Tab-separated table of C-alpha atoms in Angstrom:
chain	number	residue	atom	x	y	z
A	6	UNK	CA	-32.647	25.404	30.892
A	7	UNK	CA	-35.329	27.121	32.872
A	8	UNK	CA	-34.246	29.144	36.215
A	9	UNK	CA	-37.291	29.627	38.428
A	10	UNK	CA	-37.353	32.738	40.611
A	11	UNK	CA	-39.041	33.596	43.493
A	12	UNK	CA	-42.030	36.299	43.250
A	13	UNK	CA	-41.363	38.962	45.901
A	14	UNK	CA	-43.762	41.193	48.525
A	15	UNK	CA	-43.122	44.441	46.401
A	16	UNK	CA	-44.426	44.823	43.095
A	17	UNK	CA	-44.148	47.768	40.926
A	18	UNK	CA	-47.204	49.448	39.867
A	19	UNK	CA	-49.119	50.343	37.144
A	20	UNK	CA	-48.039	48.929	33.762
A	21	UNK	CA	-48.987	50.072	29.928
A	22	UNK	CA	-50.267	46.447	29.171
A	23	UNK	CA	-54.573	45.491	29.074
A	24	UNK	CA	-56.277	44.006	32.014
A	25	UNK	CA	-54.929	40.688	32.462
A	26	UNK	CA	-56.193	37.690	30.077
A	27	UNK	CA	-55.409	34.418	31.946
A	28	UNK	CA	-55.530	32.356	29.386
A	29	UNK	CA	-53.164	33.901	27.537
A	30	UNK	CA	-50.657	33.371	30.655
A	31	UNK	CA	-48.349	30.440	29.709
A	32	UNK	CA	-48.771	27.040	31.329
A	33	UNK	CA	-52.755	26.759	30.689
A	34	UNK	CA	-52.982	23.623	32.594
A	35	UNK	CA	-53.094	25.963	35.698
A	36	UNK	CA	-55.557	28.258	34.845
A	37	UNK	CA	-58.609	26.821	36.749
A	38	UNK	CA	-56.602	27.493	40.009
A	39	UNK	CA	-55.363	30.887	38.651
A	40	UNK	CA	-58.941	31.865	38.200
A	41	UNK	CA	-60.674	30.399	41.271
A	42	UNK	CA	-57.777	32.381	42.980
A	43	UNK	CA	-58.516	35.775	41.372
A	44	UNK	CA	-61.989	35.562	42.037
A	45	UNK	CA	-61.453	34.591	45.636
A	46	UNK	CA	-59.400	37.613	46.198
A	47	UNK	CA	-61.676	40.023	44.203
A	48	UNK	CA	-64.172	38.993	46.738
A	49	UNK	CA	-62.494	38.966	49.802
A	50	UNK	CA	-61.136	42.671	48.773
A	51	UNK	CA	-64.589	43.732	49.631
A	52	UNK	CA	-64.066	42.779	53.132
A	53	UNK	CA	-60.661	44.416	54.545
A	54	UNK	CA	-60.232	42.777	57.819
A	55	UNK	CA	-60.812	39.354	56.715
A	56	UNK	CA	-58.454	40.276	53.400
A	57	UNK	CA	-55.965	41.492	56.364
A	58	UNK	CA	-56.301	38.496	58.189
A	59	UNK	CA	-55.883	36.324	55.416
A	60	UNK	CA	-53.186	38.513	53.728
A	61	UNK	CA	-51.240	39.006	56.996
A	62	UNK	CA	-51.208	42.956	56.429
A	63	UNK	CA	-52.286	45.686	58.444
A	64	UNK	CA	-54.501	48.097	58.357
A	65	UNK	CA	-51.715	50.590	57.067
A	66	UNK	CA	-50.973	48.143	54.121
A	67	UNK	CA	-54.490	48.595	52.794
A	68	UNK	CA	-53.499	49.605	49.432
A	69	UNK	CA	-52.832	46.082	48.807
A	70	UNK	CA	-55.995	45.462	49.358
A	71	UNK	CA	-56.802	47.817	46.625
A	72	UNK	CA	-54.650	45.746	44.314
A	73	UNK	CA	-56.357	42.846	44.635
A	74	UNK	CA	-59.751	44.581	44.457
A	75	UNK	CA	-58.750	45.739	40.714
A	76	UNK	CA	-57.034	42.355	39.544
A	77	UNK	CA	-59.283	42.007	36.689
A	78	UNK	CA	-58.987	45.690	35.665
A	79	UNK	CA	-55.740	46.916	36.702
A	80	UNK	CA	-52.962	47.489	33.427
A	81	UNK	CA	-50.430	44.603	32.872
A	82	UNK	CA	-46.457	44.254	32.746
A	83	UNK	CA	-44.272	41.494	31.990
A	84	UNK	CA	-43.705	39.539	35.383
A	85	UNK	CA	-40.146	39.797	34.904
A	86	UNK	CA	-40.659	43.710	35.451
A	87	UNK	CA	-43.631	43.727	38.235
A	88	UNK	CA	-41.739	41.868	40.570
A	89	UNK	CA	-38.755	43.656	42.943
A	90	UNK	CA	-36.576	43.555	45.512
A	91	UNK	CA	-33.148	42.887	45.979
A	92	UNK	CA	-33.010	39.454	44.118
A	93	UNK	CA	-34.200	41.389	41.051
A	94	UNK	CA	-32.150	44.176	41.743
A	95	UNK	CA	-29.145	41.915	41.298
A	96	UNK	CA	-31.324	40.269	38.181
A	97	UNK	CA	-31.002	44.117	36.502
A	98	UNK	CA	-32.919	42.643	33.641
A	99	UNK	CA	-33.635	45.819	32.451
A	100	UNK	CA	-29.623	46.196	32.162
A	101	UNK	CA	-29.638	43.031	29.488
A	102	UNK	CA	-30.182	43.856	25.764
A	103	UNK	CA	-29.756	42.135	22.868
A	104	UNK	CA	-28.850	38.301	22.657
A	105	UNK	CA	-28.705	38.633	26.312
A	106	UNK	CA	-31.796	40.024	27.013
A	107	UNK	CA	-33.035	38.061	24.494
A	108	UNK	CA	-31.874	34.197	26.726
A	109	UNK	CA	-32.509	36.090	29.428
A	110	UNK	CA	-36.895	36.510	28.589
A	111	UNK	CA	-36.495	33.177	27.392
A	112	UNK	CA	-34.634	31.149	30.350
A	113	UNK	CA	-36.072	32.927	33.184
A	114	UNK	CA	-39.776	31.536	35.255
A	115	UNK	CA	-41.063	33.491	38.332
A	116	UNK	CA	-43.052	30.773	40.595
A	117	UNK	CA	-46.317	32.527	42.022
A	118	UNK	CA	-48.646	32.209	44.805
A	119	UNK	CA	-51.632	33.550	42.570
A	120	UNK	CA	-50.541	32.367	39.281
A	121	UNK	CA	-48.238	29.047	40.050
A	122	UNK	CA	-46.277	29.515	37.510
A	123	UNK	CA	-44.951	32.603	34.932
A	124	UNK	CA	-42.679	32.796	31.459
A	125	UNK	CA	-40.600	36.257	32.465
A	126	UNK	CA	-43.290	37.758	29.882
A	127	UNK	CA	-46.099	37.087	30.684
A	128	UNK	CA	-48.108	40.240	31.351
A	129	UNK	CA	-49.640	40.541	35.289
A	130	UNK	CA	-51.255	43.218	37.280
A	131	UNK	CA	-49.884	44.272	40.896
A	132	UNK	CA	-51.301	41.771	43.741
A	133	UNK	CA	-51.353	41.058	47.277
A	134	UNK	CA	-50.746	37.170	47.882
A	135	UNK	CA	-48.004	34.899	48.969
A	136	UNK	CA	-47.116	31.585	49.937
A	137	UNK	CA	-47.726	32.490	53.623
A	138	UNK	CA	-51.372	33.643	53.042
A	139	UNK	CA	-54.338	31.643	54.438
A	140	UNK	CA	-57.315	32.145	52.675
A	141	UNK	CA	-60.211	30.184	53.371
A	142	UNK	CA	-60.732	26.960	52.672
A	143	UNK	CA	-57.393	24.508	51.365
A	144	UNK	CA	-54.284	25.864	52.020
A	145	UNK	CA	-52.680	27.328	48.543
A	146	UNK	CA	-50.076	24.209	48.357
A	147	UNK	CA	-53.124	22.011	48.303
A	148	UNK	CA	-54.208	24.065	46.085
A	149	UNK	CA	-51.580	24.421	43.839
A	150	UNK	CA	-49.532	20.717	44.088
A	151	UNK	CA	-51.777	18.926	42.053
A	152	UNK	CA	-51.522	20.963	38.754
A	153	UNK	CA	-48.027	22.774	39.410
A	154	UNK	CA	-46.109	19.364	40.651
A	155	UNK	CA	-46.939	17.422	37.168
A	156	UNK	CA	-45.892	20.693	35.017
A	157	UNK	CA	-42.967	21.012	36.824
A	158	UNK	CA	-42.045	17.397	36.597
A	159	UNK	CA	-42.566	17.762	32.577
A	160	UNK	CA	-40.469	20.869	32.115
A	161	UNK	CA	-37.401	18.637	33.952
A	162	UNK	CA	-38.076	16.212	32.129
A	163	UNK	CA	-37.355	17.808	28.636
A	164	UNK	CA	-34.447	20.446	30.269
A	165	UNK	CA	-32.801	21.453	32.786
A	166	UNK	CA	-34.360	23.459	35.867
A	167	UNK	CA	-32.726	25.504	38.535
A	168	UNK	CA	-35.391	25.980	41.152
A	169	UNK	CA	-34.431	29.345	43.102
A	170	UNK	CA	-37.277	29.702	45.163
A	171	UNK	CA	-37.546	29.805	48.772
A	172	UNK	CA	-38.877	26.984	50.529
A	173	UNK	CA	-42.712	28.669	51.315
A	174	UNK	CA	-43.108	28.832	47.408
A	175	UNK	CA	-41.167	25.640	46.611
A	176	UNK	CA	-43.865	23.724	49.146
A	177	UNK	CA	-46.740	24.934	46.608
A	178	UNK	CA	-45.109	23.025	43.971
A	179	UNK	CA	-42.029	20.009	44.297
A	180	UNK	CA	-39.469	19.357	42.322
A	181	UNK	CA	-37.276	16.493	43.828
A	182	UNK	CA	-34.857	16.840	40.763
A	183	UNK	CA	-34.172	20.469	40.472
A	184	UNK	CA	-31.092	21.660	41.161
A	185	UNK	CA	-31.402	23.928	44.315
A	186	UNK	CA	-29.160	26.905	45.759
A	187	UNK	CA	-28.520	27.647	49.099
A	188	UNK	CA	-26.108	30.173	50.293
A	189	UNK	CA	-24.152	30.448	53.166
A	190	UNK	CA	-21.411	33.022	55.139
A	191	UNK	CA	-18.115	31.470	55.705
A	192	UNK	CA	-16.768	33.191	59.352
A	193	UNK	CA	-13.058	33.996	59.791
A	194	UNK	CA	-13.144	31.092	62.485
A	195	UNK	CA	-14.460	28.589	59.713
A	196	UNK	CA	-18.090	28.396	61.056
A	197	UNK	CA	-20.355	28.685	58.758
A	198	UNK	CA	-24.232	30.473	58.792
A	199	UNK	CA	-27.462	30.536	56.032
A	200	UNK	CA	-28.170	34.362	54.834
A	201	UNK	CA	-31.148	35.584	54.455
A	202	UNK	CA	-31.298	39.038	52.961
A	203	UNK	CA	-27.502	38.523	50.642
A	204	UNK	CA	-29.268	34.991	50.056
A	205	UNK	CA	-31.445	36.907	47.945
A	206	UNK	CA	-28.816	39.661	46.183
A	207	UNK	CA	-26.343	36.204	45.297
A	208	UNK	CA	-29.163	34.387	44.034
A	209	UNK	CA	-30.099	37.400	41.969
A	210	UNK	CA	-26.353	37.460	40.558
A	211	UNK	CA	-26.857	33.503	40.002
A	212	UNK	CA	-29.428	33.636	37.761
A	213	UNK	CA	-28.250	36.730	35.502
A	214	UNK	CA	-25.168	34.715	35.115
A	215	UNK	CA	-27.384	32.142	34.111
A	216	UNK	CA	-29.984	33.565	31.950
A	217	UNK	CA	-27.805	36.153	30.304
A	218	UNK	CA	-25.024	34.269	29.238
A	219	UNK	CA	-23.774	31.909	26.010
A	220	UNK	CA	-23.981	28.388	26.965
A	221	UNK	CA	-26.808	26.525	28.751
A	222	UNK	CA	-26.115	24.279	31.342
A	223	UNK	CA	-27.223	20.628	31.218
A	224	UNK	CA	-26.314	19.562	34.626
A	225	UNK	CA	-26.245	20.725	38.750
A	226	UNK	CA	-21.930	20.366	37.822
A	227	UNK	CA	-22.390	22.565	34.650
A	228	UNK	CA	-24.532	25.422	36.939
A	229	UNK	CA	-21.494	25.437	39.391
A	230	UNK	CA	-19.151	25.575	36.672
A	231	UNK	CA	-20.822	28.866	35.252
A	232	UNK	CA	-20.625	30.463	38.386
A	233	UNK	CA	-17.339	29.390	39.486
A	234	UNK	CA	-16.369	31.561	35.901
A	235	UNK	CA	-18.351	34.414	37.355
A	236	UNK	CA	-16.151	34.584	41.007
A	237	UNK	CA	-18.445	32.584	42.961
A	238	UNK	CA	-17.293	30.650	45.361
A	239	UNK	CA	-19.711	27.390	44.845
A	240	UNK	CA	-19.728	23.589	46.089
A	241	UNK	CA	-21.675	20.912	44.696
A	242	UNK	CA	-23.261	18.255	46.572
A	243	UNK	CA	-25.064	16.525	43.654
A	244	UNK	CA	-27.777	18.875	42.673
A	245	UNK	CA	-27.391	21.020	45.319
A	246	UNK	CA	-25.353	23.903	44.870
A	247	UNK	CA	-24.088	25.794	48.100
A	248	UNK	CA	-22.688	29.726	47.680
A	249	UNK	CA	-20.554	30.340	50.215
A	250	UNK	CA	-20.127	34.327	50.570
A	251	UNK	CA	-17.444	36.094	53.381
């Protein structure tokens, strides 16, 4: 089984790890984009209101710039760690250890706008770049749907895959057969309404139950099962899972 995440806005800085290596990133099929992206934003660092503009920062968020200025010399850390946010907050990988920690590393994929796809180890600098940014030239699902849609489509086909990323992220890469979250607040009248920031914090809780624990689920009924066991409150609607939260 392979639960993919989505990357978030805040990343942590720093890192102990070299200057990143792309190719030794897993999924090397995606490199060329990976590295026509890095350059791209290397060199449109050196112009801050077209980065802005294309970033959709201001002027006070120039440190991002910054970031993406130093991609190819900043220090590394394992994606799992660089990313956070309330969905890894709930994650608390760092809280796993052991065999846990151990499924955990193993299980979990972040999907990225720079680097399409991530094993929770593979080392990355800090960036600036998400599925909302419009650089120049192709949008970055054009970009991205040719290599990322026939990886993804190979990883399903040899396991399972719970795709947890938002929809902007999901576009840069399709996966008809995943099975798919969504979660929604139940009102004392019955009516019901999508989340947006607890989306994140349940999801989050979703895939530690996942990634952390014993058995691996082989099917959309077998996810819901494992987090029925954990107290949530889940209905299944074929592959699509719905949390329902009060």
């Amino acid at each position: 089984m392979i639960v993919v995440l989505p990357p978030s806005e805040t990343k942590r800085d720093g890192g102990d790890g070299p200057p990143v290596d792309v190719e030794a990133l897993s999924f090397t099929e995606l490199n060329p984009v990976r590295i026509a992206l890095v350059d791209e934003l290397v060199a449109l660092a050196a112009d801050r209101p077209a980065s802005r503009a294309a970033l959709g920062i201001s002027a006070k968020q120039d440190a991002e710039i910054d970031r993406n200025a130093a991609l190819r010399t900043s220090p590394t850390m394992a994606a799992i760690d660089r990313y956070t946010g309330v969905l890894y907050d709930a994650l608390d990988i760092a809280s796993l250890s052991g065999a846990a920690g151990d499924r955990a590393h193993a299980r979990l994929a972040v999907g990225s706008a720079l680097f399409g796809l991530l094993r929770a180890d593979d080392p990355v600098p800090a960036y600036r770049l998400s599925a909302g940014s419009k650089l120049p030239g192709p949008t970055l699902a054009a970009r991205w749907r040719p290599a990322l849609e026939p990886l993804l489509a190979r990883l399903a086909d040899g396991e399972l895959v719970v795709d947890l990323r938002s929809g902007s992220y999901a576009a840069l890469g399709r996966l008809p057969g995943a099975v798919t979250v969504d979660v929604v607040s139940e009102r004392p009248d019955g009516s019901r309404a999508v989340v947006s920031h607890f989306n994140k914090a349940h999801k989050g809780r979703l895939a530690r139950v996942l990634a952390a624990g014993h058995a691996e689920p082989d099917s959309a009924a077998k996810v819901a099962a494992a987090a029925r066991r954990a107290g949530m409150t889940v209905e299944r609607d074929g592959n699509r899972l719905t949390v329902v939260t009060q």
